[in-house]
Tab-separated table of N, CA, C and O in Angstrom:
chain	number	residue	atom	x	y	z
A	99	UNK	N	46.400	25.798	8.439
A	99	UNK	CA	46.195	24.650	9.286
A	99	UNK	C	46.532	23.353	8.560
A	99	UNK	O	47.174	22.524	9.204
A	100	UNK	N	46.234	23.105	7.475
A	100	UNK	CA	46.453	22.071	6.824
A	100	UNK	C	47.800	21.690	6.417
A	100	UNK	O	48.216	20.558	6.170
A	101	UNK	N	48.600	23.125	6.374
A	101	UNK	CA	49.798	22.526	5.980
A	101	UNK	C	50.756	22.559	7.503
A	101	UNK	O	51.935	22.219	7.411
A	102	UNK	N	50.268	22.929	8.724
A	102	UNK	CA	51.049	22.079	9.874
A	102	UNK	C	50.726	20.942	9.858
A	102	UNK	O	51.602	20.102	10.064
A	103	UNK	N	49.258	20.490	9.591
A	103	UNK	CA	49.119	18.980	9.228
A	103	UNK	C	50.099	18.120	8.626
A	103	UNK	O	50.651	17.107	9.056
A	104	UNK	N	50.221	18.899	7.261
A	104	UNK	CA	51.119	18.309	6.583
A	104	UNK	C	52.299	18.483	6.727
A	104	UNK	O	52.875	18.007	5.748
A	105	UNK	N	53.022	18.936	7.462
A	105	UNK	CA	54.273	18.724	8.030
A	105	UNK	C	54.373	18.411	9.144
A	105	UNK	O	55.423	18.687	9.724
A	106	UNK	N	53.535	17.863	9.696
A	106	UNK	CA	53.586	16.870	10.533
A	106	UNK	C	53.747	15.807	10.546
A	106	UNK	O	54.663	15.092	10.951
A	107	UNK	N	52.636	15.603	9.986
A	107	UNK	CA	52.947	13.942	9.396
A	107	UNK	C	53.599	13.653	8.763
A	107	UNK	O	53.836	12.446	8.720
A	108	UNK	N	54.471	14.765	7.663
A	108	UNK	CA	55.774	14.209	6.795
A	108	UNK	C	56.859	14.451	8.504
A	108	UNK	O	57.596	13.568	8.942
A	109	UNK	N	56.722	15.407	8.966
A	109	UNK	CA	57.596	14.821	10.402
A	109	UNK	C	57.501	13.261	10.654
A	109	UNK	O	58.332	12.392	10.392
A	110	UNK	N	56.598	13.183	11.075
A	110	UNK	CA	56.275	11.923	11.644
A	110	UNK	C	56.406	10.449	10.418
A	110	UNK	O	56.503	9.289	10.818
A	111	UNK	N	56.386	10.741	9.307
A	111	UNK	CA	56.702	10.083	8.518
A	111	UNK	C	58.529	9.958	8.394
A	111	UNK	O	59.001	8.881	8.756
A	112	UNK	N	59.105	10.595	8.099
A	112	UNK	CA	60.516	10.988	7.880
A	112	UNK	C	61.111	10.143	9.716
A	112	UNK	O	61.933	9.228	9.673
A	113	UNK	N	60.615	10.576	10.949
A	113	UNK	CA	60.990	9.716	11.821
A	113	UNK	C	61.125	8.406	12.105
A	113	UNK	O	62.025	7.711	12.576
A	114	UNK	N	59.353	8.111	11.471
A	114	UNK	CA	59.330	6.287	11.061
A	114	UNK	C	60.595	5.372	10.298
A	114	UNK	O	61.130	4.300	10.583
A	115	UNK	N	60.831	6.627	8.892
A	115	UNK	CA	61.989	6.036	8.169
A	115	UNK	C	63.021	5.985	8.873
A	115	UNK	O	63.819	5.047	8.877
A	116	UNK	N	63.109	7.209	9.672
A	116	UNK	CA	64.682	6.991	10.513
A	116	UNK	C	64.845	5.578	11.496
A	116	UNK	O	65.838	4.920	11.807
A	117	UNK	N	63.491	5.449	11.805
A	117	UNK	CA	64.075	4.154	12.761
A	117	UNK	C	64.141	3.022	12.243
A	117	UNK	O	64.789	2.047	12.624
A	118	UNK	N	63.380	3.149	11.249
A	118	UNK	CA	63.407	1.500	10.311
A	118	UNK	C	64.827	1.872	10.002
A	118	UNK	O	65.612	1.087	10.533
A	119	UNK	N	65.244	2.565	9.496
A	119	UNK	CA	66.373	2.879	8.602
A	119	UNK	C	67.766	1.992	9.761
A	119	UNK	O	68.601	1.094	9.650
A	120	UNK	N	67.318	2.881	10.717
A	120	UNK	CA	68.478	2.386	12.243
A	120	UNK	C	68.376	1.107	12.543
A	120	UNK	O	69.406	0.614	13.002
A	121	UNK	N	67.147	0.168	12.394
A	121	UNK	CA	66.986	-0.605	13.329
A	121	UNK	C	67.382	-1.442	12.192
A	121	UNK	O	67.541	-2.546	12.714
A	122	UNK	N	67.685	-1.581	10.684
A	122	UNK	CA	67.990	-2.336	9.838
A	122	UNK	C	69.542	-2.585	9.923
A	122	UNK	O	70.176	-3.639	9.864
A	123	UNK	N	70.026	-1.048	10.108
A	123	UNK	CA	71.197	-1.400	10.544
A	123	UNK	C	72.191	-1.885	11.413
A	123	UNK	O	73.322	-2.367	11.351
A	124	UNK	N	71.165	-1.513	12.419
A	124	UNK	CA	71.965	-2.666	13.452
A	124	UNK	C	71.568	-4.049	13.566
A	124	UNK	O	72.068	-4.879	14.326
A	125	UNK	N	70.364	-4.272	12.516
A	125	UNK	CA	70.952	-5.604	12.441
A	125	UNK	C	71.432	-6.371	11.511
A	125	UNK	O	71.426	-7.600	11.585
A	126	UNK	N	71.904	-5.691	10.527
A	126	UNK	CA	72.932	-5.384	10.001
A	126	UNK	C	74.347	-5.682	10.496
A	126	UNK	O	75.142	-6.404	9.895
A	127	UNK	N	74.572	-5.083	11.597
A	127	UNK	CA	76.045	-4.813	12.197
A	127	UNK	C	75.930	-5.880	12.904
A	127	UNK	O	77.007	-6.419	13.157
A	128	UNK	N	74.449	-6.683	13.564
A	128	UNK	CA	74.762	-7.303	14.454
A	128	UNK	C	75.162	-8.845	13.808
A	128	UNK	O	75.860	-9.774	14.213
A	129	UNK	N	74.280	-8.586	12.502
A	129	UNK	CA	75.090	-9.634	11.745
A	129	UNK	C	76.667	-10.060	11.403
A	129	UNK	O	77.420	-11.026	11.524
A	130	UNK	N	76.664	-9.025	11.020
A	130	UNK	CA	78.012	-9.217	10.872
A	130	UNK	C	79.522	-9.626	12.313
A	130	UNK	O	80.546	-10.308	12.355
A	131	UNK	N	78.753	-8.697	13.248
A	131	UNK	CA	79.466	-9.029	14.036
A	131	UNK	C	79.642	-10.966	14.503
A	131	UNK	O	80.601	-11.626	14.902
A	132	UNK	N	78.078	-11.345	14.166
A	132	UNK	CA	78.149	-12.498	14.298
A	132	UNK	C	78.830	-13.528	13.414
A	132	UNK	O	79.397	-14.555	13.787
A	133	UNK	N	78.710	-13.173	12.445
A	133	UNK	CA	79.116	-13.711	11.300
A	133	UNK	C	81.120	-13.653	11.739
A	133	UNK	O	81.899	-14.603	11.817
A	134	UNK	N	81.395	-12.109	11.945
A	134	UNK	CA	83.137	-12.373	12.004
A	134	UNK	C	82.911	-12.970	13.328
A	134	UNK	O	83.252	-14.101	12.982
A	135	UNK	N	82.640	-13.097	14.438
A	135	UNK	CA	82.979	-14.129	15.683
A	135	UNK	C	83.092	-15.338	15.321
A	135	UNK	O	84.052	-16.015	15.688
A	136	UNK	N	81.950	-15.904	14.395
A	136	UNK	CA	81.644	-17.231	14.054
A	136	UNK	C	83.111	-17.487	12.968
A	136	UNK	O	83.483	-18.648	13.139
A	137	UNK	N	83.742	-16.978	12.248
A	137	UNK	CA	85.228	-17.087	11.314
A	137	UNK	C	85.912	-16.831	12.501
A	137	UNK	O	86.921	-17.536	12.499
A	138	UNK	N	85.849	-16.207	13.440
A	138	UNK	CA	86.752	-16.211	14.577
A	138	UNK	C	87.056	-17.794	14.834
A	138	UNK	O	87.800	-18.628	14.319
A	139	UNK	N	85.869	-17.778	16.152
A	139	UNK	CA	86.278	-19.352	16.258
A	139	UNK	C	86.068	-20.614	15.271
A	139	UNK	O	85.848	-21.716	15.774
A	140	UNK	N	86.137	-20.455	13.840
A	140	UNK	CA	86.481	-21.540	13.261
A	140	UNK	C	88.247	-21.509	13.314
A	140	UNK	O	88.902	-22.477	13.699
A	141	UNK	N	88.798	-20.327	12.893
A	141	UNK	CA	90.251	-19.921	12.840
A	141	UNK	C	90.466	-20.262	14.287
A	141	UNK	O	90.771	-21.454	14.279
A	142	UNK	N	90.463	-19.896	15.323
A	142	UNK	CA	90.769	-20.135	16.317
A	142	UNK	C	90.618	-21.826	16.811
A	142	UNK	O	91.538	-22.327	17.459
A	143	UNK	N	89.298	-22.704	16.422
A	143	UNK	CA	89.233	-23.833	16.185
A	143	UNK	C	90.859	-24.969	15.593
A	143	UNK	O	91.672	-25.799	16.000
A	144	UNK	N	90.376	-24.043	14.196
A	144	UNK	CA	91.442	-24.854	13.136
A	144	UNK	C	93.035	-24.548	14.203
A	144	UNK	O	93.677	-25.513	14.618
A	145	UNK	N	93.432	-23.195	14.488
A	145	UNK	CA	94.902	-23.265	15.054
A	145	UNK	C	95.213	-24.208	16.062
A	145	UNK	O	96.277	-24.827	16.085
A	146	UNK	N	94.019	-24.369	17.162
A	146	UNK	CA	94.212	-25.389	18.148
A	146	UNK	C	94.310	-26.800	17.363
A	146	UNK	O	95.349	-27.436	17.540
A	147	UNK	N	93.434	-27.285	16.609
A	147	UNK	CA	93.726	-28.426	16.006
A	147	UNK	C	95.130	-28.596	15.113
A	147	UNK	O	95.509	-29.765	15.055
A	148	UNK	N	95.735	-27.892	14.602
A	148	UNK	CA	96.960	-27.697	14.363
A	148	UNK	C	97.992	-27.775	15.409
A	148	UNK	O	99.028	-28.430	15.291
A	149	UNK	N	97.694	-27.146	16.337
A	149	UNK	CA	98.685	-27.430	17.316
A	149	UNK	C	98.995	-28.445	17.915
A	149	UNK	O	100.105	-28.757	18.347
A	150	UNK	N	97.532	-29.290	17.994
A	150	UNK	CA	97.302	-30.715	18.239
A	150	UNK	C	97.600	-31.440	17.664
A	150	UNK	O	97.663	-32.529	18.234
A	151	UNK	N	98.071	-31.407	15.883
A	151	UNK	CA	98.240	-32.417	15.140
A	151	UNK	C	100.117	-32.108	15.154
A	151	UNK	O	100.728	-33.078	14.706
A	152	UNK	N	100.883	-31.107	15.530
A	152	UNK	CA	101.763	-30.993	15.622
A	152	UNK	C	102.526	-32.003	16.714
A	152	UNK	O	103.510	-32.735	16.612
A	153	UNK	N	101.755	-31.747	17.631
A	153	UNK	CA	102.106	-32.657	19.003
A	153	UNK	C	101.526	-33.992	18.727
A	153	UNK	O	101.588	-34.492	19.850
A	154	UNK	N	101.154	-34.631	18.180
A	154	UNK	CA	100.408	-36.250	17.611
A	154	UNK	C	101.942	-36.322	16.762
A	154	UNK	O	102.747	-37.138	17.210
A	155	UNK	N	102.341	-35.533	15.613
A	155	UNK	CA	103.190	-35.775	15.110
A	155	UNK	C	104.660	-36.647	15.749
A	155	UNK	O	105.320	-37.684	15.676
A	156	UNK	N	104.557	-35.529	16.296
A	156	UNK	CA	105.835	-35.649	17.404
A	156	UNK	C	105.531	-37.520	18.629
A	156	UNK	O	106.170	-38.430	19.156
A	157	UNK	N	104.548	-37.169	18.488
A	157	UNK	CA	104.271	-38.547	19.693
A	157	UNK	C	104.210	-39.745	18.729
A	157	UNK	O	104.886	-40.712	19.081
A	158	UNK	N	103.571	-39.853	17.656
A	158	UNK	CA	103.921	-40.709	16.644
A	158	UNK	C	104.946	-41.333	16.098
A	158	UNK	O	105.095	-42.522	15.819
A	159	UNK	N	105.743	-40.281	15.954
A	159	UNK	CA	107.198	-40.278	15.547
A	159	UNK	C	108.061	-41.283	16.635
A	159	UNK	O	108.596	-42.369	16.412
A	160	UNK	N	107.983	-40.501	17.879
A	160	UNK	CA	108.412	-40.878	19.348
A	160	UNK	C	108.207	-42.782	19.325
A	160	UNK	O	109.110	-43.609	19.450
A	161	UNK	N	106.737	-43.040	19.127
A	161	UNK	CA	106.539	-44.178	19.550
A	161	UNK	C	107.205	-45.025	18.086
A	161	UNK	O	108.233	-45.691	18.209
A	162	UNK	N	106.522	-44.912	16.783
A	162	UNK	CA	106.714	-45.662	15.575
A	162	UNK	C	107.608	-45.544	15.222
A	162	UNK	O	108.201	-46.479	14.683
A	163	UNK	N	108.295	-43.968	15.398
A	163	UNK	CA	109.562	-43.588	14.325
A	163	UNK	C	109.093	-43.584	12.987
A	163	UNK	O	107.994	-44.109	12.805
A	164	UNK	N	109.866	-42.963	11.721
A	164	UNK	CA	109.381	-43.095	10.517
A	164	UNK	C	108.093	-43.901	9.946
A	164	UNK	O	108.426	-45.073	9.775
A	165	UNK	N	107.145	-43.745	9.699
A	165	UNK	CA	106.109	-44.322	9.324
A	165	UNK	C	105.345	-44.039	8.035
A	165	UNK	O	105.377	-42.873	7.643
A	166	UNK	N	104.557	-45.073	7.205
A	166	UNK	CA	104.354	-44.868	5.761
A	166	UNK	C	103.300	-44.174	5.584
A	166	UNK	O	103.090	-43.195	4.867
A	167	UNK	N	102.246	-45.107	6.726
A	167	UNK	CA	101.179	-44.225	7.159
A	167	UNK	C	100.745	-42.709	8.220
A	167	UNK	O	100.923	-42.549	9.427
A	168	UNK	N	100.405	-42.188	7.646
A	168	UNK	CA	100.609	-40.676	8.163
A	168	UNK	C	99.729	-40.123	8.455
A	168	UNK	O	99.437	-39.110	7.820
A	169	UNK	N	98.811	-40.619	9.711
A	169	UNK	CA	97.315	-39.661	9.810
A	169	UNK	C	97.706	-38.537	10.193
A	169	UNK	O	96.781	-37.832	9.787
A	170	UNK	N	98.474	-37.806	10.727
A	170	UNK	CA	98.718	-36.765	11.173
A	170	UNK	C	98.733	-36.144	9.661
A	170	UNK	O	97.957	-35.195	9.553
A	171	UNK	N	99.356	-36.433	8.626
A	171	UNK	CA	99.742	-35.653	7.053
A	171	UNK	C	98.308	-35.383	6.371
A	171	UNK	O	97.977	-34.459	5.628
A	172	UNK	N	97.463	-36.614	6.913
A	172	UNK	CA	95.799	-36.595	5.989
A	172	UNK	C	95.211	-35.450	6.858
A	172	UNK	O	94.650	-34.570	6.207
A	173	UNK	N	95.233	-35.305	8.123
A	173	UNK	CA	94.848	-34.141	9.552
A	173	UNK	C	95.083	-33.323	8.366
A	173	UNK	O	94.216	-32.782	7.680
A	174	UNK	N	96.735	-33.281	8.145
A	174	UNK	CA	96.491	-31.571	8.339
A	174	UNK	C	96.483	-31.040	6.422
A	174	UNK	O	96.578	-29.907	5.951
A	175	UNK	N	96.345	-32.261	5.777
A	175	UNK	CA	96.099	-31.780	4.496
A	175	UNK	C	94.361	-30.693	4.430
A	175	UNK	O	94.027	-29.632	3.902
A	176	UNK	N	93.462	-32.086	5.577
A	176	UNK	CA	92.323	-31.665	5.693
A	176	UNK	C	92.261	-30.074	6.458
A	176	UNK	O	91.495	-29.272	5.926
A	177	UNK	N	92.754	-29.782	7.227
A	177	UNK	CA	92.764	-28.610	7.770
A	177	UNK	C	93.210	-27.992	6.561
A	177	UNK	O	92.316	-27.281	6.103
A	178	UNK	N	94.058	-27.989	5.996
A	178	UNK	CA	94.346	-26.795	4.854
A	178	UNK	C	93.210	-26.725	3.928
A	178	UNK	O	92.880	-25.627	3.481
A	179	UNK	N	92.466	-27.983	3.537
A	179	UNK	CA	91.130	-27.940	2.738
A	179	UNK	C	90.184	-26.866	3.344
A	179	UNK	O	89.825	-25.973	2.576
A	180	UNK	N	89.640	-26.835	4.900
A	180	UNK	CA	88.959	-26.308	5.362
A	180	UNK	C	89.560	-24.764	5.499
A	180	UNK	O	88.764	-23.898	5.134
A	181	UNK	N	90.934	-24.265	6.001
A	181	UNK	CA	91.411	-23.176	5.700
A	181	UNK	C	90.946	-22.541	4.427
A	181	UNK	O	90.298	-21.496	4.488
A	182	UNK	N	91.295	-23.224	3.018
A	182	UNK	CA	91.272	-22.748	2.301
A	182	UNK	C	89.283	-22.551	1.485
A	182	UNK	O	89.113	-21.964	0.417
A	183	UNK	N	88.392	-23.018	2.093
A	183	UNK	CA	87.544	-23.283	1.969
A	183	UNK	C	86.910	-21.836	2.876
A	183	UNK	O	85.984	-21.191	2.383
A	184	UNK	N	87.467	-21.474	4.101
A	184	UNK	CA	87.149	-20.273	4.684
A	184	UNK	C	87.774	-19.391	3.817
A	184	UNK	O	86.869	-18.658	3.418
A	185	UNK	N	88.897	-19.027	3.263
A	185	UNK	CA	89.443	-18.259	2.813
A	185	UNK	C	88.055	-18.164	1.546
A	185	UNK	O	87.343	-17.162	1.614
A	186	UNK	N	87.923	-18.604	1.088
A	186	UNK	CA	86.895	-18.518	0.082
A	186	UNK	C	85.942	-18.558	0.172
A	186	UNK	O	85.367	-18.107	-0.818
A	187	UNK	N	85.267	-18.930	0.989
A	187	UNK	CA	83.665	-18.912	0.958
A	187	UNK	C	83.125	-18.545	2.632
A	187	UNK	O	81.942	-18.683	2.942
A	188	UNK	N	84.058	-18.121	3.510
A	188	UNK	CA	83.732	-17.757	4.680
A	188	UNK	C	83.058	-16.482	4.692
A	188	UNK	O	82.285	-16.074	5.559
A	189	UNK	N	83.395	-15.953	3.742
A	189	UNK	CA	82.139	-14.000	3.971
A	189	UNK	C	81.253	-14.262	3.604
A	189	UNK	O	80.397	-13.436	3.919
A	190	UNK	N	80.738	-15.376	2.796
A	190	UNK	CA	79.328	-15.502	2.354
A	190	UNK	C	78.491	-16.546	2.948
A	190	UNK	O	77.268	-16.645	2.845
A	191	UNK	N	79.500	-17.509	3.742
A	191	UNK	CA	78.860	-18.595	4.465
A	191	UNK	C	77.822	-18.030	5.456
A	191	UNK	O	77.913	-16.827	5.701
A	192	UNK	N	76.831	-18.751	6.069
A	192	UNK	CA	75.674	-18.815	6.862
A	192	UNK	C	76.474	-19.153	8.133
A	192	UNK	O	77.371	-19.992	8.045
A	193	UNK	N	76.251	-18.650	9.124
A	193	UNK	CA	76.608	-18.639	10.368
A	193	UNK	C	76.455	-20.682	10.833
A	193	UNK	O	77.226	-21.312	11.557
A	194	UNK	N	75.110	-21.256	10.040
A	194	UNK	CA	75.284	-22.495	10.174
A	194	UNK	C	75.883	-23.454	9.748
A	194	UNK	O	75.879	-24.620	10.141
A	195	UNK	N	76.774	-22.648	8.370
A	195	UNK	CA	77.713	-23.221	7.551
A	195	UNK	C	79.526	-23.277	8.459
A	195	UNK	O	80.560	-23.946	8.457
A	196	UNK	N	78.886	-22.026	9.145
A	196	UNK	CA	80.694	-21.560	9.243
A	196	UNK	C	80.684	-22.376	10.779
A	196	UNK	O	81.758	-22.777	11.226
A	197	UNK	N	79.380	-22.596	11.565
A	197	UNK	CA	79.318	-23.484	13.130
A	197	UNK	C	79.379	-24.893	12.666
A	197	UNK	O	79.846	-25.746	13.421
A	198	UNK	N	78.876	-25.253	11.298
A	198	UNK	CA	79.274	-26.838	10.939
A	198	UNK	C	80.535	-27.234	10.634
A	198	UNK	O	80.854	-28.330	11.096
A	199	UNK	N	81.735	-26.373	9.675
A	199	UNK	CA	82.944	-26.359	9.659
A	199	UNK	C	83.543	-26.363	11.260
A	199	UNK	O	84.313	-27.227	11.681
A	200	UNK	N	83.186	-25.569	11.814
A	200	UNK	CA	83.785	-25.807	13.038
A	200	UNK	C	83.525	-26.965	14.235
A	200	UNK	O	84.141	-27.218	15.270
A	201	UNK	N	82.516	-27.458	13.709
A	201	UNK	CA	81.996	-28.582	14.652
A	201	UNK	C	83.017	-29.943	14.044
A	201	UNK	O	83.541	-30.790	14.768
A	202	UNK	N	83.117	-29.871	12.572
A	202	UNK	CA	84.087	-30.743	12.177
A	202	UNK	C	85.629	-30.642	12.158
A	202	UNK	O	86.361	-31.600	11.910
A	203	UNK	N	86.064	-29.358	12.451
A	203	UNK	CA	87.200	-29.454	13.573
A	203	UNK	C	87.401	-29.934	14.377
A	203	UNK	O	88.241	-30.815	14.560
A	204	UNK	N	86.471	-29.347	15.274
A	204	UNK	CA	86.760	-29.771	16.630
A	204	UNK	C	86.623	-31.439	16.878
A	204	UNK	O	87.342	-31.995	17.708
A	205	UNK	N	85.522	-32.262	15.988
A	205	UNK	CA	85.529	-33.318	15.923
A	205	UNK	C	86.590	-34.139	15.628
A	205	UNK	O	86.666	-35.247	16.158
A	206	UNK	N	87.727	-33.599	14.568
A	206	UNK	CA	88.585	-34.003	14.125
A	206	UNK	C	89.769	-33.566	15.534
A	206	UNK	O	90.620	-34.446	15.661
A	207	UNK	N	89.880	-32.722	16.263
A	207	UNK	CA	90.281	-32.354	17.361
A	207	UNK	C	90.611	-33.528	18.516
A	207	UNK	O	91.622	-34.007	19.028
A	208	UNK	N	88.898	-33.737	18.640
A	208	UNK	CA	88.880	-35.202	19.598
A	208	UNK	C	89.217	-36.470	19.022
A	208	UNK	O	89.750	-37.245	19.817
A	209	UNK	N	89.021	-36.965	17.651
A	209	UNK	CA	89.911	-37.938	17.294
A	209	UNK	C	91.500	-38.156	17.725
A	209	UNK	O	92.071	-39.142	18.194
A	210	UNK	N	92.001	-36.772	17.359
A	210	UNK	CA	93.211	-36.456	17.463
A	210	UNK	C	93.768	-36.904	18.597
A	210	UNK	O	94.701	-37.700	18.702
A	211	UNK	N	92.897	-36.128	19.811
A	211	UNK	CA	93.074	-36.454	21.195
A	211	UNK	C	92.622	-37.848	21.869
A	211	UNK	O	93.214	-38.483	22.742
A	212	UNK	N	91.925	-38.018	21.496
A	212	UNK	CA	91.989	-40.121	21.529
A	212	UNK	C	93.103	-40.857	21.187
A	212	UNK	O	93.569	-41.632	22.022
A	213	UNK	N	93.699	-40.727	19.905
A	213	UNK	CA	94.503	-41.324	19.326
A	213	UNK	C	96.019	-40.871	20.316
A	213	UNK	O	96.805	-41.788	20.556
A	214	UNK	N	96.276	-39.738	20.733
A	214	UNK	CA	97.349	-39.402	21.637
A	214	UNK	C	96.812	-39.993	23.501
A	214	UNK	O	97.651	-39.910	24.398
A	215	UNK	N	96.019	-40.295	23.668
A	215	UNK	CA	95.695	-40.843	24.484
A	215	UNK	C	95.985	-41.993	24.649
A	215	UNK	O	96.489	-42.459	25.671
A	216	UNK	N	95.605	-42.768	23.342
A	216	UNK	CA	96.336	-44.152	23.098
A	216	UNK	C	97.625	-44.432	23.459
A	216	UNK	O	98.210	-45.115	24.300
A	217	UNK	N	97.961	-43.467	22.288
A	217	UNK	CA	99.485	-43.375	22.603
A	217	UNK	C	100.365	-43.139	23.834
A	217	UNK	O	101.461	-43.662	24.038
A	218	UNK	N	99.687	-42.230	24.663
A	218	UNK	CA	100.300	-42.441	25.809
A	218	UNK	C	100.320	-43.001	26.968
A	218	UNK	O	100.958	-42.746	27.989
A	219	UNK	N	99.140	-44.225	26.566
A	219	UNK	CA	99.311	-45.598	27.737
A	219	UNK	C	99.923	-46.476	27.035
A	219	UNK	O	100.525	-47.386	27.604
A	220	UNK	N	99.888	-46.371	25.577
A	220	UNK	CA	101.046	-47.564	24.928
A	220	UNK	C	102.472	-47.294	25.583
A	220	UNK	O	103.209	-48.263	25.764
A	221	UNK	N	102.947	-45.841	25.994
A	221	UNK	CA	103.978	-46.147	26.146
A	221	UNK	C	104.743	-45.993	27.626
A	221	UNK	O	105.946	-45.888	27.862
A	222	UNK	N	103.488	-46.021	28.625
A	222	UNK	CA	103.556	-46.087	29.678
A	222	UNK	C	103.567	-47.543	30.028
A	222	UNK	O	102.968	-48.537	29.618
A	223	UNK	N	104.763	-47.218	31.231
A	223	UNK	CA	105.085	-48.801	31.600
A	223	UNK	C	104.036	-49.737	32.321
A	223	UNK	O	103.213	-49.399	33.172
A	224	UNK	N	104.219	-50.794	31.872
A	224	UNK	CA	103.086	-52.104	32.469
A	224	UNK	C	103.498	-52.129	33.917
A	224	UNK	O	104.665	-51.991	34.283
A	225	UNK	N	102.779	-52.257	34.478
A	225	UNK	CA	102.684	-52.214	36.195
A	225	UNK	C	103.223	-53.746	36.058
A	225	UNK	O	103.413	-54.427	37.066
């Protein structure tokens, strides 16, 4: 009798571990999954802002022609800072690290898009 006892409760012990064991891992996985979404849309962030500073380029150019000053060149030096800043420290960053990089994209995004906004009532004709 004592030893169905005792294999019982090592049953019932050995099950406990299994679910702690499971339930660590998925959150585990669920981390991670969060973690690569969150490098998702910073990458996905940064390409749109690239694409944006491509087209500023071009509208810059359009309106100034050759110019000394180059916010579009400081844009996208900074984007390569932050690229290269994910490339390196994005697997270990904090999900609030890798949503603050991306908040300063996108911030840099809407500058972007102001400044082409400008630009394109500067060069729309005066009524």
């Amino acid at each position: 009798m004592t030893t169905t006892w005792a294999l019982l409760i090592s049953a019932a012990i050995l099950m406990i571990a299994a679910s702690v064991v499971f339930m660590l891992r998925s959150r585990s996985a669920s981390r991670r999954a969060g973690r690569q979404h969150a490098v998702r849309a910073v990458l996905d962030a940064a390409d749109a802002l690239e694409d944006r500073l491509r087209v500023a380029r071009d509208e810059i150019e359009a309106v100034a022609g050759d110019y000394v000053d180059d916010p579009v060149r400081d844009a996208m030096r900074e984007m390569l800072r932050q690229r290269l800043w994910l490339r390196d420290h994005g697997q270990a960053a904090s999900i609030d690290q890798l949503a603050e990089v991306r908040a300063e994209i996108d911030a840099a995004r809407g500058r972007i898009e102001l400044q082409l906004s400008r630009i394109e009532r500067a060069r729309a004709p005066s009524p």
